[in-house]
Coordinates of C-alpha atoms in Angstrom, one line a residue:
Chain A
M1 CA 0.0 0.0 0.0
A2 CA 1.4 3.3 -1.0
S3 CA 2.0 5.7 1.8
L4 CA 2.9 9.3 1.1
H5 CA 3.1 10.3 4.7
S6 CA 3.4 7.3 6.9
K7 CA 6.5 7.9 8.9
T8 CA 7.7 6.7 12.2
F9 CA 8.9 9.1 14.7
I10 CA 9.6 9.4 18.4
M11 CA 8.7 12.0 20.9
K12 CA 10.7 13.3 23.8
E13 CA 9.1 14.6 26.8
D14 CA 10.6 18.1 26.5
N15 CA 8.3 18.7 23.5
N16 CA 11.0 18.1 20.9
I17 CA 9.8 15.9 18.2
Q18 CA 12.3 14.0 16.2
N19 CA 11.7 12.0 13.1
I20 CA 13.9 9.0 13.1
E21 CA 13.9 9.0 9.3
N22 CA 15.6 12.4 9.5
E23 CA 12.9 13.9 7.4
K24 CA 11.5 16.6 9.6
L25 CA 7.8 16.5 10.2
K26 CA 6.8 20.1 10.8
F27 CA 4.6 20.5 13.8
E28 CA 2.9 23.8 14.2
E29 CA 0.6 25.3 16.9
I30 CA -3.1 25.4 16.5
T31 CA -5.4 26.9 19.1
I32 CA -8.8 25.3 19.6
N33 CA -11.1 26.4 22.4
E34 CA -8.3 28.3 24.0
A35 CA -6.0 25.2 24.2
T36 CA -2.9 25.0 22.0
Y37 CA -2.0 21.8 20.3
Y38 CA 1.0 20.7 18.3
T39 CA 0.0 19.2 15.0
I40 CA 0.7 19.1 11.3
I41 CA -1.3 21.8 9.5
P42 CA -2.3 20.5 6.0
D43 CA -1.9 22.8 3.0
K44 CA -5.6 22.8 2.4
Y45 CA -6.2 24.5 5.7
K46 CA -3.3 27.0 5.2
K47 CA -4.6 27.9 1.8
R48 CA -8.2 28.4 3.0
K49 CA -9.9 31.7 2.1
T50 CA -9.8 34.0 5.0
F51 CA -12.9 36.0 5.5
V52 CA -12.9 39.6 4.3
K53 CA -15.9 41.7 5.0
K54 CA -17.3 43.1 1.7
N55 CA -17.6 46.8 1.3
P56 CA -21.4 47.4 0.7
N57 CA -20.5 50.2 -1.7
Q58 CA -18.6 47.9 -4.0
V59 CA -20.2 45.6 -6.6
F60 CA -18.6 42.3 -7.4
A61 CA -19.1 39.7 -10.1
F62 CA -21.5 37.1 -8.7
I63 CA -20.5 34.6 -11.4
P64 CA -17.3 34.2 -13.5
G65 CA -17.9 35.5 -17.0
V66 CA -17.3 38.2 -19.6
I67 CA -18.3 41.9 -19.3
E68 CA -20.3 42.4 -22.5
K69 CA -21.6 45.9 -22.0
I70 CA -21.1 48.5 -19.4
R71 CA -24.2 50.7 -19.2
V72 CA -23.0 53.4 -16.8
N73 CA -20.2 56.0 -16.7
V74 CA -18.2 57.4 -13.8
K75 CA -20.2 60.2 -12.0
D76 CA -23.6 58.8 -13.2
E77 CA -26.3 59.0 -10.7
I78 CA -27.9 55.6 -10.2
N79 CA -30.8 54.2 -8.3
K80 CA -31.0 50.8 -6.6
G81 CA -31.9 48.2 -9.2
D82 CA -30.5 50.0 -12.2
I83 CA -28.5 47.9 -14.7
L84 CA -24.8 48.5 -14.3
C85 CA -23.4 46.1 -16.8
D86 CA -24.1 42.8 -18.7
L87 CA -22.1 39.9 -17.5
V88 CA -22.2 36.9 -19.9
A89 CA -21.7 33.7 -18.2
M90 CA -22.8 30.1 -18.5
K91 CA -24.6 30.9 -21.8
M92 CA -26.7 33.5 -20.0
N93 CA -26.7 37.2 -20.4
N94 CA -26.8 38.2 -16.7
K95 CA -27.5 41.7 -15.5
V96 CA -25.5 43.3 -12.7
L97 CA -27.8 45.6 -10.8
A98 CA -27.0 48.5 -8.5
P99 CA -27.4 47.4 -4.9
I100 CA -27.9 50.9 -3.6
D101 CA -28.7 54.5 -4.7
G102 CA -25.7 56.7 -5.4
I103 CA -23.1 57.9 -7.8
I104 CA -20.7 55.7 -9.7
K105 CA -17.3 56.4 -8.2
K106 CA -15.1 54.1 -10.1
I107 CA -15.4 51.4 -12.8
Y108 CA -12.8 48.6 -12.4
V109 CA -13.5 46.7 -15.7
K110 CA -13.8 47.4 -19.4
E111 CA -16.0 45.8 -22.0
G112 CA -14.6 42.4 -23.1
D113 CA -12.9 41.7 -19.8
T114 CA -13.1 38.1 -18.5
V115 CA -13.6 38.3 -14.7
P116 CA -13.5 35.6 -12.1
K117 CA -16.1 35.3 -9.4
D118 CA -16.0 38.0 -6.8
H119 CA -14.0 40.3 -9.0
L120 CA -14.5 44.0 -8.1
L121 CA -16.6 45.7 -10.9
F122 CA -17.9 49.0 -9.6
E123 CA -17.6 51.3 -6.6
I124 CA -20.5 53.5 -5.7
T125 CA -20.6 56.6 -3.5
P126 CA -23.8 56.1 -1.6
K127 CA -26.4 58.9 -1.8
K128 CA -26.6 60.8 1.4
V129 CA -30.0 60.3 3.1
N130 CA -31.2 63.6 4.4
K131 CA -33.3 62.7 7.3
K132 CA -34.8 66.1 7.7
Q133 CA -36.4 65.9 4.3
E134 CA -37.9 62.5 5.0
Chain B
M1 CA -20.0 -26.3 -43.2
S2 CA -18.6 -28.7 -40.7
L3 CA -18.5 -28.1 -36.9
R4 CA -14.7 -27.6 -37.3
Q5 CA -15.1 -25.0 -40.0
K6 CA -17.7 -23.2 -38.0
T7 CA -15.5 -23.3 -34.9
R8 CA -12.7 -21.9 -37.0
E9 CA -14.9 -19.1 -38.2
L10 CA -15.8 -18.3 -34.5
K11 CA -12.2 -18.2 -33.6
K12 CA -11.5 -15.8 -36.4
R13 CA -14.3 -13.5 -35.5
M14 CA -13.2 -13.5 -31.8
L15 CA -9.6 -12.7 -32.7
S16 CA -10.7 -9.8 -34.9
A17 CA -12.9 -8.4 -32.2
Q18 CA -10.4 -8.9 -29.4
Q19 CA -7.8 -6.7 -31.2
G20 CA -9.7 -3.6 -30.1
G21 CA -8.7 -0.5 -31.9
G22 CA -5.8 -2.2 -33.7
M23 CA -2.0 -2.1 -33.4
S24 CA -1.3 1.6 -33.7
A25 CA -4.0 2.5 -31.2
I26 CA -2.7 -0.1 -28.8
E27 CA 0.8 1.2 -29.2
K28 CA -0.4 4.6 -28.4
Q29 CA -2.2 3.3 -25.3
V30 CA 1.0 1.5 -24.1
S31 CA 3.2 4.5 -24.8
M32 CA 1.0 6.4 -22.2
G33 CA 2.0 3.8 -19.6
K34 CA -1.4 2.2 -19.8
L35 CA -2.5 -1.4 -20.2
T36 CA -5.3 -2.3 -22.6
A37 CA -8.8 -3.0 -21.4
R38 CA -8.4 -6.7 -21.8
E39 CA -5.0 -6.8 -20.2
R40 CA -6.4 -4.9 -17.2
I41 CA -9.2 -7.4 -16.6
L42 CA -6.8 -10.3 -17.0
A43 CA -4.3 -8.7 -14.5
L44 CA -7.0 -8.1 -11.9
L45 CA -9.0 -11.4 -12.1
D46 CA -7.8 -14.9 -11.1
P47 CA -6.0 -16.6 -14.0
G48 CA -8.4 -18.3 -16.5
S49 CA -11.5 -17.0 -14.7
F50 CA -12.5 -14.3 -17.1
H51 CA -15.6 -15.0 -19.2
E52 CA -16.4 -12.3 -21.7
Y53 CA -19.9 -11.3 -22.8
D54 CA -21.1 -9.3 -25.7
L55 CA -17.9 -9.5 -27.7
F56 CA -19.7 -9.3 -31.0
V57 CA -21.9 -6.3 -30.1
E58 CA -21.7 -3.6 -32.7
H59 CA -22.4 0.1 -32.3
A60 CA -25.7 1.7 -33.2
G61 CA -24.5 4.9 -34.8
K62 CA -26.3 5.8 -38.0
D63 CA -25.4 9.4 -38.7
F64 CA -22.2 11.1 -39.8
D65 CA -21.0 8.0 -41.7
M66 CA -20.8 6.1 -38.5
D67 CA -22.7 3.2 -40.1
K68 CA -19.6 2.5 -42.3
K69 CA -17.3 2.1 -39.2
Y70 CA -16.6 -1.1 -37.3
L71 CA -15.9 -0.6 -33.6
P72 CA -15.0 -3.9 -32.0
G73 CA -17.1 -4.6 -29.0
D74 CA -18.2 -1.0 -29.2
G75 CA -15.3 0.1 -27.0
V76 CA -16.0 -1.8 -23.8
V77 CA -15.1 -5.2 -22.5
T78 CA -17.6 -6.8 -20.1
G79 CA -17.9 -10.1 -18.3
T80 CA -17.6 -12.1 -15.1
G81 CA -14.7 -13.7 -13.3
T82 CA -13.3 -14.3 -9.9
I83 CA -10.9 -12.5 -7.5
D84 CA -9.3 -14.8 -4.9
G85 CA -12.1 -17.2 -5.7
H86 CA -14.9 -14.7 -5.2
P87 CA -17.2 -14.0 -8.2
V88 CA -17.3 -10.4 -9.6
C89 CA -18.9 -8.6 -12.5
I90 CA -16.5 -6.4 -14.4
Y91 CA -16.4 -4.0 -17.3
A92 CA -13.4 -2.1 -18.8
Q93 CA -13.7 0.7 -21.3
D94 CA -11.4 0.3 -24.2
F95 CA -9.7 3.6 -25.1
T96 CA -8.2 2.1 -28.3
V97 CA -11.7 1.8 -29.8
A98 CA -13.0 5.3 -30.7
G99 CA -11.3 6.7 -27.6
G100 CA -13.5 4.5 -25.4
S101 CA -16.4 6.9 -26.2
L102 CA -19.8 5.9 -24.8
G103 CA -22.4 5.2 -27.4
Y104 CA -25.8 3.5 -27.1
M105 CA -24.6 -0.1 -27.4
H106 CA -21.5 0.6 -25.3
A107 CA -23.8 1.7 -22.5
K108 CA -26.1 -1.3 -23.1
K109 CA -23.2 -3.6 -22.5
I110 CA -22.4 -1.9 -19.3
T111 CA -25.9 -1.8 -18.0
K112 CA -26.4 -5.4 -18.9
I113 CA -23.4 -6.5 -16.7
M114 CA -24.6 -4.1 -14.0
D115 CA -28.0 -5.7 -14.0
H116 CA -26.3 -9.1 -13.8
A117 CA -24.2 -8.0 -10.8
L118 CA -27.3 -6.9 -8.9
K119 CA -29.3 -10.0 -9.7
M120 CA -26.4 -12.3 -8.8
K121 CA -25.5 -10.1 -5.8
V122 CA -21.8 -10.0 -6.6
P123 CA -19.5 -7.0 -6.5
L124 CA -19.3 -4.8 -9.6
I125 CA -15.9 -3.4 -10.8
G126 CA -15.9 -0.7 -13.5
I127 CA -12.7 0.3 -15.2
N128 CA -13.1 3.8 -16.7
D129 CA -10.9 5.0 -19.6
S130 CA -13.1 7.0 -22.0
G131 CA -13.0 10.3 -23.9
G132 CA -16.7 10.8 -22.9
A133 CA -20.0 10.7 -24.8
R134 CA -19.9 9.6 -28.5
I135 CA -21.1 12.9 -29.9
Q136 CA -22.1 11.3 -33.2
E137 CA -24.8 9.3 -31.4
G138 CA -26.3 12.3 -29.8
V139 CA -28.9 12.0 -27.1
N140 CA -28.5 8.2 -27.2
S141 CA -25.1 8.5 -25.4
L142 CA -26.7 10.7 -22.8
A143 CA -29.4 8.1 -22.3
G144 CA -26.6 5.6 -21.8
Y145 CA -25.0 7.6 -19.0
G146 CA -28.4 8.1 -17.3
E147 CA -29.1 4.3 -17.4
I148 CA -25.7 3.7 -15.8
F149 CA -26.3 6.3 -13.0
Y150 CA -29.7 4.8 -12.2
R151 CA -28.2 1.4 -11.8
N152 CA -25.3 2.7 -9.7
T153 CA -27.9 4.3 -7.4
I154 CA -30.2 1.3 -7.2
S155 CA -27.3 -1.1 -6.5
S156 CA -25.9 1.2 -3.9
G157 CA -25.9 -0.6 -0.5
V158 CA -26.8 -4.0 -2.1
I159 CA -23.6 -4.9 -3.8
P160 CA -20.2 -3.2 -3.4
Q161 CA -19.4 -1.1 -6.4
I162 CA -15.8 -0.2 -7.3
S163 CA -14.7 2.3 -9.9
V164 CA -11.2 2.3 -11.3
I165 CA -10.2 5.4 -13.2
L166 CA -7.4 4.4 -15.6
G167 CA -7.5 7.2 -18.1
P168 CA -9.8 10.1 -18.7
C169 CA -13.2 10.2 -17.2
A170 CA -14.7 13.6 -18.0
G171 CA -18.0 15.5 -18.1
G172 CA -21.1 13.6 -17.1
A173 CA -19.1 10.4 -17.0
V174 CA -17.6 11.3 -13.6
Y175 CA -20.9 10.8 -11.9
S176 CA -20.9 7.0 -12.2
P177 CA -17.7 6.7 -10.1
A178 CA -19.1 9.4 -7.7
L179 CA -22.1 7.2 -7.1
T180 CA -20.1 4.1 -6.4
D181 CA -18.5 3.0 -3.1
F182 CA -14.8 3.2 -3.8
V183 CA -12.8 5.1 -6.5
F184 CA -9.3 4.0 -7.3
V185 CA -6.9 6.3 -9.1
V186 CA -3.4 5.9 -10.5
D187 CA -0.7 8.7 -10.5
G188 CA -0.3 10.2 -14.0
I189 CA -3.0 8.1 -15.6
S190 CA -6.3 9.1 -14.0
K191 CA -8.0 12.3 -15.0
M192 CA -11.4 13.3 -13.7
F193 CA -13.2 16.6 -14.2
I194 CA -16.6 18.1 -15.2
T195 CA -15.0 20.8 -17.4
G196 CA -11.5 20.4 -18.7
P197 CA -8.7 22.9 -18.4
E198 CA -9.3 24.3 -22.0
V199 CA -12.9 25.3 -21.2
I200 CA -11.9 26.8 -17.9
K201 CA -9.2 28.8 -19.6
T202 CA -11.4 30.2 -22.4
V203 CA -14.5 30.8 -20.3
L204 CA -12.9 31.9 -17.0
G205 CA -9.3 32.8 -17.9
E206 CA -8.1 30.5 -15.2
E207 CA -5.0 28.5 -16.2
I208 CA -4.4 25.1 -14.7
S209 CA -2.8 21.9 -15.9
M210 CA -4.9 18.8 -16.4
E211 CA -3.0 17.1 -13.7
E212 CA -3.5 19.9 -11.2
L213 CA -7.2 20.2 -12.1
G214 CA -8.2 16.5 -12.0
G215 CA -5.2 14.2 -11.7
A216 CA -5.0 11.3 -9.3
R217 CA -3.2 13.3 -6.6
T218 CA -5.7 16.1 -6.7
H219 CA -8.7 13.8 -6.2
A220 CA -6.9 11.7 -3.6
S221 CA -5.9 14.7 -1.5
I222 CA -7.9 17.8 -2.3
S223 CA -11.3 17.0 -3.7
G224 CA -11.7 13.7 -1.8
N225 CA -13.3 12.0 -4.9
A226 CA -10.8 9.2 -4.9
H227 CA -10.4 6.6 -2.1
F228 CA -7.2 4.8 -3.1
F229 CA -4.1 6.3 -4.7
A230 CA -1.5 4.1 -6.5
Y231 CA 1.7 4.8 -8.4
N232 CA 1.0 2.3 -11.1
E233 CA -1.8 0.0 -12.4
F234 CA -0.5 -3.1 -10.8
E235 CA -0.3 -1.5 -7.4
C236 CA -3.9 -0.4 -8.0
F237 CA -5.0 -3.9 -8.7
T238 CA -3.4 -5.2 -5.6
Q239 CA -5.3 -2.6 -3.6
I240 CA -8.6 -3.7 -5.2
K241 CA -7.9 -7.3 -4.2
T242 CA -7.0 -6.3 -0.7
L243 CA -10.2 -4.3 -0.4
L244 CA -12.3 -7.2 -1.7
G245 CA -10.8 -9.4 1.0
F246 CA -12.3 -7.1 3.7
I247 CA -15.8 -6.6 2.4
P248 CA -18.6 -9.1 1.8
W249 CA -20.0 -9.8 -1.7
N250 CA -23.4 -8.2 -0.9
N251 CA -25.5 -6.8 1.9
S252 CA -27.0 -10.1 3.1
Q253 CA -23.6 -11.5 4.0
K254 CA -21.1 -10.8 6.7
P255 CA -17.3 -10.3 6.0
E256 CA -15.3 -13.5 5.8
I257 CA -13.6 -14.5 9.1
F258 CA -9.9 -15.1 8.8
E259 CA -7.4 -16.8 11.0
A260 CA -6.4 -14.6 13.9
E261 CA -2.9 -13.1 14.0
E262 CA -1.3 -11.2 16.9
P263 CA -0.3 -7.6 16.3
D264 CA 3.4 -6.8 16.3
T265 CA 3.6 -5.3 19.7
K266 CA 7.3 -4.9 19.6
E267 CA 7.1 -2.4 16.7
Y268 CA 3.8 -1.0 17.9
K269 CA 3.8 -0.6 21.6
I270 CA 1.0 1.6 23.0
S271 CA 3.0 2.7 26.0
K272 CA 5.7 4.0 23.6
I273 CA 3.4 5.5 21.0
F274 CA 1.1 7.4 23.3
P275 CA 2.7 10.6 24.6
N276 CA 2.7 11.6 28.2
N277 CA 1.9 15.2 27.5
E278 CA -1.8 15.6 26.6
K279 CA -1.0 18.2 24.0
E280 CA 1.5 16.2 22.1
P281 CA 0.6 14.7 18.7
Y282 CA 1.0 11.1 17.8
D283 CA 0.1 8.9 14.8
V284 CA -3.2 7.2 15.7
R285 CA -2.5 4.7 13.0
D286 CA 0.2 3.3 15.2
I287 CA -2.3 2.8 17.9
I288 CA -4.6 1.0 15.4
K289 CA -1.6 -1.2 14.3
A290 CA -0.9 -2.0 17.9
I291 CA -4.4 -3.5 18.1
A292 CA -5.1 -4.9 14.6
D293 CA -4.3 -8.5 13.5
A294 CA -0.7 -8.7 12.1
S295 CA -0.6 -4.9 12.7
F296 CA -2.3 -4.5 9.3
F297 CA -4.4 -1.5 8.7
F298 CA -5.9 -0.9 5.2
E299 CA -6.4 2.8 5.1
V300 CA -9.1 4.5 2.9
Q301 CA -8.7 8.1 1.7
E302 CA -5.3 8.3 3.3
L303 CA -4.5 11.7 1.8
F304 CA -7.8 13.5 2.0
A305 CA -8.8 15.2 5.3
P306 CA -6.0 13.4 7.2
N307 CA -7.3 14.8 10.5
I308 CA -9.6 11.7 10.5
V309 CA -8.4 8.2 9.7
I310 CA -10.7 5.6 8.2
G311 CA -10.0 2.1 7.0
F312 CA -10.4 -1.7 7.5
A313 CA -8.6 -4.0 9.9
R314 CA -9.2 -7.4 11.4
I315 CA -9.3 -8.2 15.1
E316 CA -9.0 -11.9 16.0
G317 CA -9.9 -12.6 12.3
M318 CA -13.0 -10.5 12.4
T319 CA -13.2 -7.5 10.0
V320 CA -14.0 -4.1 11.4
G321 CA -14.3 -0.6 10.0
I322 CA -12.1 1.8 11.9
V323 CA -12.8 5.5 12.4
A324 CA -10.2 7.5 14.4
N325 CA -9.4 11.1 15.0
Q326 CA -5.8 11.8 14.0
P327 CA -4.0 14.2 16.4
L328 CA -1.1 14.3 14.0
Y329 CA -3.1 16.6 11.7
L330 CA -5.0 19.7 12.8
A331 CA -5.0 18.2 16.3
G332 CA -7.6 15.7 15.0
V333 CA -10.5 18.2 14.8
L334 CA -13.8 17.5 13.0
D335 CA -14.3 19.8 10.1
V336 CA -16.3 19.9 6.8
D337 CA -14.1 17.4 5.0
S338 CA -13.4 15.0 7.9
S339 CA -17.1 14.7 8.8
D340 CA -18.0 14.0 5.2
K341 CA -15.2 11.4 4.9
A342 CA -16.1 9.5 8.1
A343 CA -19.9 9.7 7.6
R344 CA -19.7 8.0 4.2
F345 CA -17.4 5.3 5.5
I346 CA -19.7 4.6 8.4
R347 CA -22.7 4.3 6.1
F348 CA -20.7 1.8 3.9
C349 CA -19.8 -0.3 6.9
D350 CA -23.4 -0.3 8.1
A351 CA -24.7 -1.3 4.7
F352 CA -22.4 -4.2 4.5
N353 CA -22.5 -5.6 8.0
I354 CA -19.1 -4.5 9.1
P355 CA -18.8 -3.6 12.8
I356 CA -17.4 -0.1 13.5
V357 CA -14.6 0.6 16.0
T358 CA -14.1 4.2 16.8
F359 CA -11.0 5.7 18.5
V360 CA -11.7 9.1 19.9
D361 CA -9.1 11.9 20.5
L362 CA -10.3 15.3 19.4
P363 CA -10.5 18.8 20.7
G364 CA -13.9 19.4 19.0
Y365 CA -15.1 21.0 15.8
L366 CA -12.7 23.3 13.9
P367 CA -13.5 27.0 14.5
G368 CA -13.3 29.6 11.6
V369 CA -15.4 31.7 9.3
D370 CA -14.5 29.5 6.3
Q371 CA -15.7 26.4 8.2
E372 CA -19.0 28.0 9.2
H373 CA -19.6 29.4 5.7
S374 CA -18.8 26.1 4.0
G375 CA -21.5 24.5 6.1
V376 CA -19.7 22.8 9.0
I377 CA -23.2 22.5 10.6
R378 CA -24.7 20.4 7.9
H379 CA -21.5 18.5 7.1
G380 CA -20.9 17.9 10.8
A381 CA -24.4 16.6 11.1
K382 CA -23.6 13.8 8.7
I383 CA -21.4 12.1 11.1
L384 CA -24.1 12.2 13.8
Y385 CA -26.6 10.9 11.4
A386 CA -24.3 8.1 10.2
Y387 CA -23.5 6.9 13.7
S388 CA -27.1 7.1 14.9
E389 CA -28.4 5.3 11.9
A390 CA -25.8 2.5 11.9
T391 CA -27.2 -0.8 13.3
V392 CA -24.0 -2.8 13.1
P393 CA -22.0 -3.4 16.3
K394 CA -20.5 -0.1 17.4
I395 CA -17.5 -0.1 19.7
T396 CA -16.0 3.2 20.9
I397 CA -12.7 3.7 22.7
I398 CA -11.9 7.2 24.1
L399 CA -8.2 7.5 24.1
R400 CA -7.7 11.1 25.2
K401 CA -9.7 14.2 24.5
A402 CA -13.5 14.0 23.9
Y403 CA -14.8 17.5 24.2
G404 CA -18.2 19.0 23.5
G405 CA -19.9 18.3 20.2
G406 CA -17.0 16.2 19.2
Y407 CA -17.6 13.8 22.1
I408 CA -21.2 13.3 21.1
A409 CA -20.4 12.9 17.4
M410 CA -17.6 10.3 17.7
G411 CA -19.8 7.2 18.3
S412 CA -20.9 8.1 21.8
R413 CA -23.2 6.1 23.9
H414 CA -25.9 8.6 23.2
L415 CA -25.9 7.7 19.5
Q416 CA -26.4 4.1 20.6
A417 CA -22.8 2.8 20.6
D418 CA -22.9 -0.7 22.1
F419 CA -19.7 -0.5 24.0
V420 CA -17.9 2.6 25.1
F421 CA -14.5 2.2 26.8
A422 CA -12.2 4.9 27.9
W423 CA -8.5 4.8 28.7
P424 CA -7.5 6.3 32.0
T425 CA -6.0 9.2 30.0
A426 CA -9.5 10.1 28.7
E427 CA -10.8 13.7 29.2
I428 CA -14.5 13.7 28.7
A429 CA -16.0 17.1 29.3
V430 CA -18.1 19.8 27.7
M431 CA -15.0 21.7 26.8
G432 CA -11.2 21.8 27.5
P433 CA -10.0 23.0 30.9
E434 CA -8.7 26.3 29.4
G435 CA -11.9 27.3 27.8
A436 CA -14.1 26.1 30.7
A437 CA -12.1 27.7 33.4
N438 CA -12.3 31.1 31.7
I439 CA -16.1 30.9 31.6
I440 CA -16.9 29.3 35.0
F441 CA -14.4 31.3 37.0
K442 CA -14.5 34.5 34.9
K443 CA -15.3 36.6 38.0
E444 CA -12.7 35.1 40.2
I445 CA -10.0 35.5 37.5
Q446 CA -11.0 39.1 36.9
D447 CA -11.0 40.0 40.5
A448 CA -7.8 38.3 41.4
E449 CA -4.7 40.3 42.2
D450 CA -2.8 38.3 39.6
P451 CA -5.4 37.2 37.1
E452 CA -2.9 35.1 35.1
E453 CA -1.9 33.1 38.2
M454 CA -5.5 32.7 39.2
R455 CA -6.4 31.5 35.7
K456 CA -3.7 28.9 35.8
K457 CA -4.9 27.7 39.2
K458 CA -8.5 27.5 38.1
V459 CA -7.6 25.7 34.8
E460 CA -5.8 23.1 36.9
E461 CA -8.7 22.8 39.3
Y462 CA -11.1 22.1 36.5
R463 CA -8.6 19.7 34.9
M464 CA -8.4 17.7 38.1
K465 CA -12.1 17.6 38.6
F466 CA -13.5 17.1 35.1
A467 CA -10.7 16.2 32.6
N468 CA -10.9 12.5 33.3
P469 CA -13.1 9.5 32.4
Y470 CA -14.5 9.1 35.9
V471 CA -17.3 11.7 35.7
A472 CA -18.7 10.1 32.6
A473 CA -18.2 6.6 34.2
A474 CA -20.2 7.7 37.2
Y475 CA -23.2 8.3 35.0
G476 CA -22.7 5.1 33.0
H477 CA -22.0 7.0 29.8
I478 CA -19.0 4.8 29.4
D479 CA -19.0 1.1 30.2
A480 CA -15.5 0.7 31.6
V481 CA -12.2 2.5 32.1
I482 CA -9.7 0.1 30.7
D483 CA -5.9 -0.5 30.8
P484 CA -4.8 0.5 27.2
K485 CA -2.9 -2.7 26.8
D486 CA -6.2 -4.6 27.2
T487 CA -7.9 -2.7 24.3
R488 CA -7.6 -5.6 21.8
M489 CA -9.0 -8.0 24.3
Y490 CA -12.0 -5.7 25.0
I491 CA -12.7 -5.2 21.3
T492 CA -12.5 -8.9 20.6
H493 CA -14.9 -9.7 23.4
S494 CA -17.3 -6.9 22.4
L495 CA -17.4 -8.2 18.8
K496 CA -18.1 -11.8 20.0
V497 CA -20.9 -10.6 22.3
S498 CA -22.6 -8.6 19.5
T499 CA -22.6 -11.3 16.8
N500 CA -26.4 -11.5 16.9
K501 CA -27.1 -7.9 17.5
T502 CA -30.6 -6.8 16.4
V503 CA -32.0 -3.3 16.4
I504 CA -35.6 -2.5 15.7
I505 CA -36.0 0.9 13.9
P506 CA -39.3 2.5 13.0
E507 CA -40.5 1.6 9.6
K508 CA -39.8 4.2 6.9
K509 CA -39.1 4.5 3.2
H510 CA -35.7 6.1 3.9
G511 CA -34.3 8.8 6.1
I512 CA -33.2 12.2 4.9
P513 CA -29.6 12.5 5.8
P514 CA -28.0 15.9 5.8
F515 CA -26.2 15.3 2.4

């Protein structure tokens, strides 16, 4: 049976771990429920996506695809639900809609661009709500 | 014509059909380091046991000049044979014939042997090596795939189904292996994906090699689609034979009982493997080897989610499925992948009457936004469902940490484990001393002159009081606290006691597991 990581090793009581095959197994610390353990951290865990809170004023591609048509310009005033651009993906002509009322601050793509999922497309300066007027 | 002449005619036809795609196609196959379909079957089955069916089947393509083409056996070899004397049904796609593409008759041959396997209640082995659907046959090739998937599903849990990926297996074709019980892959030869690197590049602009996208190593370690990884086809066949030695032919049988062999306790000595410091890692597979017959542990999905270990072993000749937390990786936590991995294995063991032995040592579920957002709740629930649902004998040994949800999930008494034993090193509690002390003694720690000193004191106090097996033993949640060196004896006895285990569950069509 093939074994890519079956190795024998011994442990000393002073927390030093030595591999008798002289190939060093790398133990790292991981904290779970406030206790710290020594263990091997697999690549898949290290490469996991760390959570980044999305800026609500930014519009991202919800699907990977091609920007076919951009329907707004910088400084345009837009309302929630307006079409910002056409994003062609999976044989569908998808519409990217404005999530909020405001003014287009910056456009990060141009027509014909291929974008991955979660690629930044637009940034909007939100409309200031004047509470007195309401 | 005389009988002799007719027999000669038959031999001639057989020889022509058995040549597959002809010399140049076979040479190409060999140059890729691959065996031909027929060679693969002969290498896997007992010598002289292969009986081929449907050798003279011809393809059903009518359009695009396909009617003028002769495709021997329509690109797939099917039949029956034996492995170590046990009957199996087998099919192998022949890449030398039209790239092993799946047309209507090709699929018919496969579904015929699948029906046969289900009726005869023998294991089914499918060797995949195909470029995909035969486009010239249009919707008929899609129909073929659908018929195969249906049979994979209906046979699931009745007969063991094994998929061997020895070449490309792309597009819809990947779903047949995904529906079967065990998928075998070979380094550099197996390729599985829904959409290939070309499409991904043109549509999404992401560049990735075929090997990185869907090679053997990728599926064995990252996606978890493959269960066994081998460096060459012969090693792969040995793995298949070993697996078939552990599992019964169908769901109405029990695994074969072998002659007992003592473990090699010189090489694998529990007192040497198990660390004194409760935060030190160790390889739980060494503990398993210290207990298993001949110290042989046949690991499944070795490279995927290594924080849980699953596989087969024998104890006093009796086959068991083993599930064990692996402190060597990620401290042995349960996460999305490890829950998924263990739950499916438990369901396999339950379906095929293989008792489950669980070794527990985990700090709990893995914290993190990525875990929560990838659904650690519903994936984690799978392991609870699988243990609760299983009616085979369930034996649980708590080696060290069994905290919180992890304690419940890992084959606890509360999920109806039949035997729960704990080593004296077990720490069974709602959470680890560090976390618990900070909550329970929050005020005392805050108000202390030296909070850090007080915290340490309280952690130690909690550890002394609760981080042991005796609180759980006092409530009968565990059956016995045992000397680690007696573990094999306890498991053997438990297996013998539970030979006639019967469980009555409410009648239902089927449950709705948190897939």
